[in-house]
Amino acid sequence: PAPAVRPAAPATSPPIAIVGATLRPGEGPALVDATVIVRGDRIEAVGAGLAAPAGATVIDGAGLVITPGLVS
């Protein structure tokens, strides 16, 4: 029998860190100087004072406001 063929593992991209933004959650007070870390298609961490992971693509969010997506 022919050997099993495994599909190639998907290429992984570095995480993305949006730093220094104001985060307005759906409920509760705004987080100032917040960091949002995205890995793949998932938000991995959110918080004030989080450090960007090693190798992350860093986006300067100073002066920007981040809000959750709206779903109707």
N, CA, C and O atoms as a Tinker XYZ file with bonds, in Angstrom:
   288  protein
     1  N      0.832000   -1.187000    0.000000    73     2
     2  CA     0.000000    0.000000    0.000000    64     1     3
     3  C      0.880000    1.255000    0.000000    63     2     4     5
     4  O      1.993000    1.257000    0.526000    81     3
     5  N      0.353000    2.307000   -0.598000    73     3     6
     6  CA     1.072000    3.592000   -0.639000    64     5     7
     7  C      1.078000    4.209000    0.753000    63     6     8     9
     8  O      0.113000    4.068000    1.504000    81     7
     9  N      2.169000    4.896000    1.097000    73     7    10
    10  CA     2.209000    5.537000    2.416000    64     9    11
    11  C      1.163000    6.642000    2.504000    63    10    12    13
    12  O      0.820000    7.272000    1.503000    81    11
    13  N      0.669000    6.865000    3.703000    73    11    14
    14  CA    -0.313000    7.925000    3.925000    64    13    15
    15  C      0.331000    9.282000    3.668000    63    14    16    17
    16  O      1.486000    9.515000    4.025000    81    15
    17  N     -0.411000   10.146000    3.060000    73    15    18
    18  CA     0.082000   11.498000    2.790000    64    17    19
    19  C     -0.567000   12.449000    3.778000    63    18    20    21
    20  O     -1.791000   12.521000    3.889000    81    19
    21  N      0.268000   13.166000    4.484000    73    19    22
    22  CA    -0.250000   14.135000    5.447000    64    21    23
    23  C     -0.242000   15.516000    4.813000    63    22    24    25
    24  O      0.732000   15.894000    4.163000    81    23
    25  N     -1.310000   16.266000    4.996000    73    23    26
    26  CA    -1.291000   17.631000    4.462000    64    25    27
    27  C     -0.247000   18.466000    5.194000    63    26    28    29
    28  O      0.048000   18.231000    6.366000    81    27
    29  N      0.298000   19.433000    4.490000    73    27    30
    30  CA     1.284000   20.315000    5.116000    64    29    31
    31  C      0.623000   21.102000    6.229000    63    30    32    33
    32  O     -0.540000   21.490000    6.122000    81    31
    33  N      1.361000   21.334000    7.285000    73    31    34
    34  CA     0.846000   22.154000    8.384000    64    33    35
    35  C      0.667000   23.583000    7.890000    63    34    36    37
    36  O      1.499000   24.084000    7.134000    81    35
    37  N     -0.414000   24.248000    8.309000    73    35    38
    38  CA    -0.620000   25.616000    7.849000    64    37    39
    39  C      0.501000   26.523000    8.356000    63    38    40    41
    40  O      1.011000   26.346000    9.462000    81    39
    41  N      0.868000   27.489000    7.532000    73    39    42
    42  CA     1.888000   28.448000    7.953000    64    41    43
    43  C      1.314000   29.292000    9.066000    63    42    44    45
    44  O      0.174000   29.750000    8.992000    81    43
    45  N      2.102000   29.494000   10.089000    73    43    46
    46  CA     1.632000   30.323000   11.200000    64    45    47
    47  C      2.252000   31.700000   11.075000    63    46    48    49
    48  O      3.440000   31.845000   10.788000    81    47
    49  N      1.439000   32.686000   11.291000    73    47    50
    50  CA     1.944000   34.045000   11.238000    64    49    51
    51  C      2.216000   34.504000   12.660000    63    50    52    53
    52  O      1.650000   33.965000   13.610000    81    51
    53  N      3.077000   35.496000   12.807000    73    51    54
    54  CA     3.377000   35.965000   14.160000    64    53    55
    55  C      2.144000   36.616000   14.777000    63    54    56    57
    56  O      1.264000   37.096000   14.062000    81    55
    57  N      2.085000   36.630000   16.097000    73    55    58
    58  CA     0.953000   37.300000   16.732000    64    57    59
    59  C      0.987000   38.795000   16.420000    63    58    60    61
    60  O      2.020000   39.340000   16.030000    81    59
    61  N     -0.152000   39.439000   16.597000    73    59    62
    62  CA    -0.271000   40.879000   16.413000    64    61    63
    63  C     -0.601000   41.479000   17.765000    63    62    64    65
    64  O     -1.466000   40.966000   18.475000    81    63
    65  N      0.075000   42.559000   18.131000    73    63    66
    66  CA    -0.205000   43.262000   19.382000    64    65    67
    67  C     -0.545000   44.710000   19.057000    63    66    68    69
    68  O      0.276000   45.443000   18.506000    81    67
    69  N     -1.756000   45.109000   19.401000    73    67    70
    70  CA    -2.160000   46.511000   19.287000    64    69    71
    71  C     -1.941000   47.106000   20.665000    63    70    72    73
    72  O     -2.592000   46.704000   21.629000    81    71
    73  N     -1.028000   48.061000   20.763000    73    71    74
    74  CA    -0.631000   48.580000   22.076000    64    73    75
    75  C     -0.963000   50.066000   22.211000    63    74    76    77
    76  O     -0.922000   50.822000   21.240000    81    75
    77  N     -1.291000   50.460000   23.440000    73    75    78
    78  CA    -1.495000   51.864000   23.758000    64    77    79
    79  C     -2.858000   52.422000   23.390000    63    78    80    81
    80  O     -3.047000   53.638000   23.423000    81    79
    81  N     -3.806000   51.578000   23.043000    73    79    82
    82  CA    -5.139000   52.042000   22.639000    64    81    83
    83  C     -6.047000   52.160000   23.853000    63    82    84    85
    84  O     -5.732000   51.671000   24.938000    81    83
    85  N     -7.186000   52.823000   23.645000    73    83    86
    86  CA    -8.246000   52.817000   24.645000    64    85    87
    87  C     -9.233000   51.738000   24.219000    63    86    88    89
    88  O     -9.718000   51.740000   23.087000    81    87
    89  N     -9.521000   50.830000   25.119000    73    87    90
    90  CA   -10.421000   49.721000   24.830000    64    89    91
    91  C    -11.744000   49.974000   25.535000    63    90    92    93
    92  O    -11.788000   50.136000   26.755000    81    91
    93  N    -12.810000   50.005000   24.767000    73    91    94
    94  CA   -14.145000   50.191000   25.337000    64    93    95
    95  C    -14.886000   48.864000   25.215000    63    94    96    97
    96  O    -15.403000   48.527000   24.150000    81    95
    97  N    -14.933000   48.109000   26.325000    73    95    98
    98  CA   -15.618000   46.817000   26.277000    64    97    99
    99  C    -17.129000   47.018000   26.181000    63    98   100   101
   100  O    -17.621000   48.134000   26.342000    81    99
   101  N    -17.842000   45.967000   25.925000    73    99   102
   102  CA   -19.299000   46.054000   25.858000    64   101   103
   103  C    -19.905000   46.509000   27.169000    63   102   104   105
   104  O    -20.925000   47.198000   27.174000    81   103
   105  N    -19.295000   46.136000   28.276000    73   103   106
   106  CA   -19.762000   46.524000   29.598000    64   105   107
   107  C    -18.554000   46.911000   30.443000    63   106   108   109
   108  O    -17.454000   46.401000   30.227000    81   107
   109  N    -18.750000   47.796000   31.390000    73   107   110
   110  CA   -17.678000   48.183000   32.300000    64   109   111
   111  C    -16.904000   49.382000   31.791000    63   110   112   113
   112  O    -17.157000   49.892000   30.699000    81   111
   113  N    -15.952000   49.822000   32.608000    73   111   114
   114  CA   -15.189000   51.024000   32.259000    64   113   115
   115  C    -14.183000   50.770000   31.134000    63   114   116   117
   116  O    -13.788000   49.633000   30.877000    81   115
   117  N    -13.790000   51.833000   30.488000    73   115   118
   118  CA   -12.784000   51.747000   29.419000    64   117   119
   119  C    -11.427000   51.395000   30.009000    63   118   120   121
   120  O    -11.112000   51.783000   31.134000    81   119
   121  N    -10.629000   50.661000   29.247000    73   119   122
   122  CA    -9.240000   50.380000   29.624000    64   121   123
   123  C     -8.360000   51.347000   28.831000    63   122   124   125
   124  O     -8.389000   51.357000   27.600000    81   123
   125  N     -7.593000   52.143000   29.536000    73   123   126
   126  CA    -6.706000   53.107000   28.897000    64   125   127
   127  C     -5.325000   52.488000   28.778000    63   126   128   129
   128  O     -4.907000   51.740000   29.662000    81   127
   129  N     -4.613000   52.783000   27.708000    73   127   130
   130  CA    -3.290000   52.229000   27.440000    64   129   131
   131  C     -3.343000   50.703000   27.406000    63   130   132   133
   132  O     -2.493000   50.021000   27.979000    81   131
   133  N     -4.349000   50.195000   26.728000    73   131   134
   134  CA    -4.585000   48.752000   26.677000    64   133   135
   135  C     -3.820000   48.104000   25.530000    63   134   136   137
   136  O     -3.424000   48.754000   24.563000    81   135
   137  N     -3.632000   46.816000   25.675000    73   135   138
   138  CA    -3.002000   46.000000   24.644000    64   137   139
   139  C     -3.962000   44.877000   24.273000    63   138   140   141
   140  O     -4.553000   44.246000   25.149000    81   139
   141  N     -4.116000   44.629000   22.979000    73   139   142
   142  CA    -4.902000   43.504000   22.482000    64   141   143
   143  C     -3.940000   42.620000   21.697000    63   142   144   145
   144  O     -3.270000   43.087000   20.776000    81   143
   145  N     -3.874000   41.347000   22.063000    73   143   146
   146  CA    -2.982000   40.398000   21.397000    64   145   147
   147  C     -3.845000   39.426000   20.593000    63   146   148   149
   148  O     -4.731000   38.761000   21.129000    81   147
   149  N     -3.557000   39.364000   19.289000    73   147   150
   150  CA    -4.299000   38.503000   18.381000    64   149   151
   151  C     -3.338000   37.456000   17.830000    63   150   152   153
   152  O     -2.240000   37.777000   17.375000    81   151
   153  N     -3.771000   36.203000   17.880000    73   151   154
   154  CA    -2.967000   35.106000   17.331000    64   153   155
   155  C     -3.866000   34.319000   16.390000    63   154   156   157
   156  O     -4.861000   33.725000   16.807000    81   155
   157  N     -3.499000   34.325000   15.114000    73   155   158
   158  CA    -4.362000   33.676000   14.124000    64   157   159
   159  C     -5.651000   34.462000   13.987000    63   158   160   161
   160  O     -5.631000   35.667000   13.734000    81   159
   161  N     -6.770000   33.778000   14.156000    73   159   162
   162  CA    -8.053000   34.461000   14.062000    64   161   163
   163  C     -8.721000   34.616000   15.424000    63   162   164   165
   164  O     -9.939000   34.778000   15.509000    81   163
   165  N     -7.928000   34.566000   16.483000    73   163   166
   166  CA    -8.462000   34.643000   17.846000    64   165   167
   167  C     -7.799000   35.756000   18.650000    63   166   168   169
   168  O     -6.598000   35.999000   18.530000    81   167
   169  N     -8.600000   36.422000   19.467000    73   167   170
   170  CA    -8.042000   37.359000   20.439000    64   169   171
   171  C     -7.534000   36.515000   21.599000    63   170   172   173
   172  O     -8.290000   35.780000   22.234000    81   171
   173  N     -6.253000   36.635000   21.857000    73   171   174
   174  CA    -5.624000   35.793000   22.880000    64   173   175
   175  C     -5.631000   36.456000   24.252000    63   174   176   177
   176  O     -5.825000   35.786000   25.266000    81   175
   177  N     -5.421000   37.769000   24.286000    73   175   178
   178  CA    -5.360000   38.466000   25.568000    64   177   179
   179  C     -5.709000   39.932000   25.372000    63   178   180   181
   180  O     -5.462000   40.518000   24.318000    81   179
   181  N     -6.293000   40.507000   26.422000    73   179   182
   182  CA    -6.638000   41.923000   26.434000    64   181   183
   183  C     -6.350000   42.437000   27.823000    63   182   184   185
   184  O     -6.682000   41.777000   28.808000    81   183
   185  N     -5.736000   43.607000   27.922000    73   183   186
   186  CA    -5.507000   44.184000   29.236000    64   185   187
   187  C     -4.631000   45.408000   29.181000    63   186   188   189
   188  O     -3.977000   45.686000   28.176000    81   187
   189  N     -4.629000   46.126000   30.267000    73   187   190
   190  CA    -3.765000   47.294000   30.392000    64   189   191
   191  C     -2.386000   46.825000   30.838000    63   190   192   193
   192  O     -2.267000   46.017000   31.759000    81   191
   193  N     -1.360000   47.327000   30.191000    73   191   194
   194  CA     0.002000   47.008000   30.594000    64   193   195
   195  C      0.514000   45.660000   30.139000    63   194   196   197
   196  O      1.566000   45.228000   30.610000    81   195
   197  N     -0.183000   44.969000   29.239000    73   195   198
   198  CA     0.332000   43.695000   28.729000    64   197   199
   199  C      1.524000   43.947000   27.811000    63   198   200   201
   200  O      1.537000   44.918000   27.054000    81   199
   201  N      2.497000   43.092000   27.879000    73   199   202
   202  CA     3.656000   43.198000   26.987000    64   201   203
   203  C      3.358000   42.428000   25.702000    63   202   204   205
   204  O      2.705000   41.385000   25.727000    81   203
   205  N      3.839000   42.953000   24.593000    73   203   206
   206  CA     3.700000   42.242000   23.317000    64   205   207
   207  C      4.574000   40.996000   23.350000    63   206   208   209
   208  O      5.703000   41.058000   23.834000    81   207
   209  N      4.082000   39.862000   22.846000    73   207   210
   210  CA     4.897000   38.649000   22.825000    64   209   211
   211  C      6.104000   38.811000   21.892000    63   210   212   213
   212  O      6.078000   39.610000   20.956000    81   211
   213  N      7.132000   38.059000   22.162000    73   211   214
   214  CA     8.327000   38.083000   21.316000    64   213   215
   215  C      7.947000   37.755000   19.883000    63   214   216   217
   216  O      7.193000   36.812000   19.644000    81   215
   217  N      8.453000   38.511000   18.936000    73   215   218
   218  CA     8.208000   38.271000   17.530000    64   217   219
   219  C      6.891000   38.813000   17.013000    63   218   220   221
   220  O      6.568000   38.631000   15.839000    81   219
   221  N      6.123000   39.477000   17.870000    73   219   222
   222  CA     4.823000   39.989000   17.455000    64   221   223
   223  C      4.972000   41.179000   16.515000    63   222   224   225
   224  O      5.933000   41.943000   16.606000    81   223
   225  N      4.016000   41.322000   15.619000    73   223   226
   226  CA     3.883000   42.533000   14.830000    64   225   227
   227  C      3.176000   43.531000   15.728000    63   226   228   229
   228  O      2.051000   43.279000   16.160000    81   227
   229  N      3.808000   44.655000   16.017000    73   227   230
   230  CA     3.257000   45.624000   16.957000    64   229   231
   231  C      2.632000   46.787000   16.187000    63   230   232   233
   232  O      3.253000   47.380000   15.305000    81   231
   233  N      1.389000   47.092000   16.547000    73   231   234
   234  CA     0.664000   48.218000   15.963000    64   233   235
   235  C      0.479000   49.256000   17.056000    63   234   236   237
   236  O     -0.043000   48.945000   18.126000    81   235
   237  N      0.904000   50.484000   16.796000    73   235   238
   238  CA     0.754000   51.570000   17.765000    64   237   239
   239  C     -0.696000   52.034000   17.765000    63   238   240   241
   240  O     -1.176000   52.590000   16.777000    81   239
   241  N     -1.387000   51.807000   18.868000    73   239   242
   242  CA    -2.789000   52.174000   18.976000    64   241   243
   243  C     -3.018000   53.483000   19.709000    63   242   244   245
   244  O     -4.158000   53.800000   20.048000    81   243
   245  N     -1.967000   54.252000   19.965000    73   243   246
   246  CA    -2.112000   55.515000   20.687000    64   245   247
   247  C     -3.118000   56.410000   19.965000    63   246   248   249
   248  O     -3.022000   56.617000   18.755000    81   247
   249  N     -4.066000   56.929000   20.707000    73   247   250
   250  CA    -5.078000   57.800000   20.136000    64   249   251
   251  C     -6.226000   57.063000   19.478000    63   250   252   253
   252  O     -7.166000   57.696000   18.997000    81   251
   253  N     -6.175000   55.742000   19.444000    73   251   254
   254  CA    -7.236000   54.949000   18.820000    64   253   255
   255  C     -8.134000   54.320000   19.879000    63   254   256   257
   256  O     -7.706000   54.089000   21.010000    81   255
   257  N     -9.378000   54.045000   19.504000    73   255   258
   258  CA   -10.326000   53.385000   20.384000    64   257   259
   259  C    -10.685000   52.043000   19.755000    63   258   260   261
   260  O    -11.008000   51.972000   18.569000    81   259
   261  N    -10.626000   50.984000   20.555000    73   259   262
   262  CA   -10.983000   49.638000   20.098000    64   261   263
   263  C    -12.283000   49.256000   20.790000    63   262   264   265
   264  O    -12.422000   49.408000   22.004000    81   263
   265  N    -13.235000   48.758000   20.003000    73   263   266
   266  CA   -14.513000   48.300000   20.548000    64   265   267
   267  C    -14.785000   46.889000   20.047000    63   266   268   269
   268  O    -14.246000   46.486000   19.017000    81   267
   269  N    -15.613000   46.134000   20.759000    73   267   270
   270  CA   -15.967000   44.799000   20.262000    64   269   271
   271  C    -16.756000   44.910000   18.958000    63   270   272   273
   272  O    -17.400000   45.926000   18.694000    81   271
   273  N    -16.697000   43.865000   18.156000    73   271   274
   274  CA   -17.494000   43.836000   16.935000    64   273   275
   275  C    -18.970000   43.789000   17.241000    63   274   276   277
   276  O    -19.386000   43.287000   18.285000    81   275
   277  N    -19.744000   44.304000   16.344000    73   275   278
   278  CA   -21.200000   44.288000   16.529000    64   277   279
   279  C    -21.796000   43.179000   15.677000    63   278   280   281
   280  O    -21.424000   43.003000   14.517000    81   279
   281  N    -22.716000   42.441000   16.260000    73   279   282
   282  CA   -23.374000   41.363000   15.547000    64   281   283
   283  C    -24.872000   41.634000   15.611000    63   282   284   285
   284  O    -25.425000   41.819000   16.695000    81   283
   285  N    -25.526000   41.657000   14.462000    73   283   286
   286  CA   -26.979000   41.897000   14.478000    64   285   287
   287  C    -27.714000   40.588000   14.295000    63   286   288
   288  O    -28.945000   40.568000   14.278000    81   287
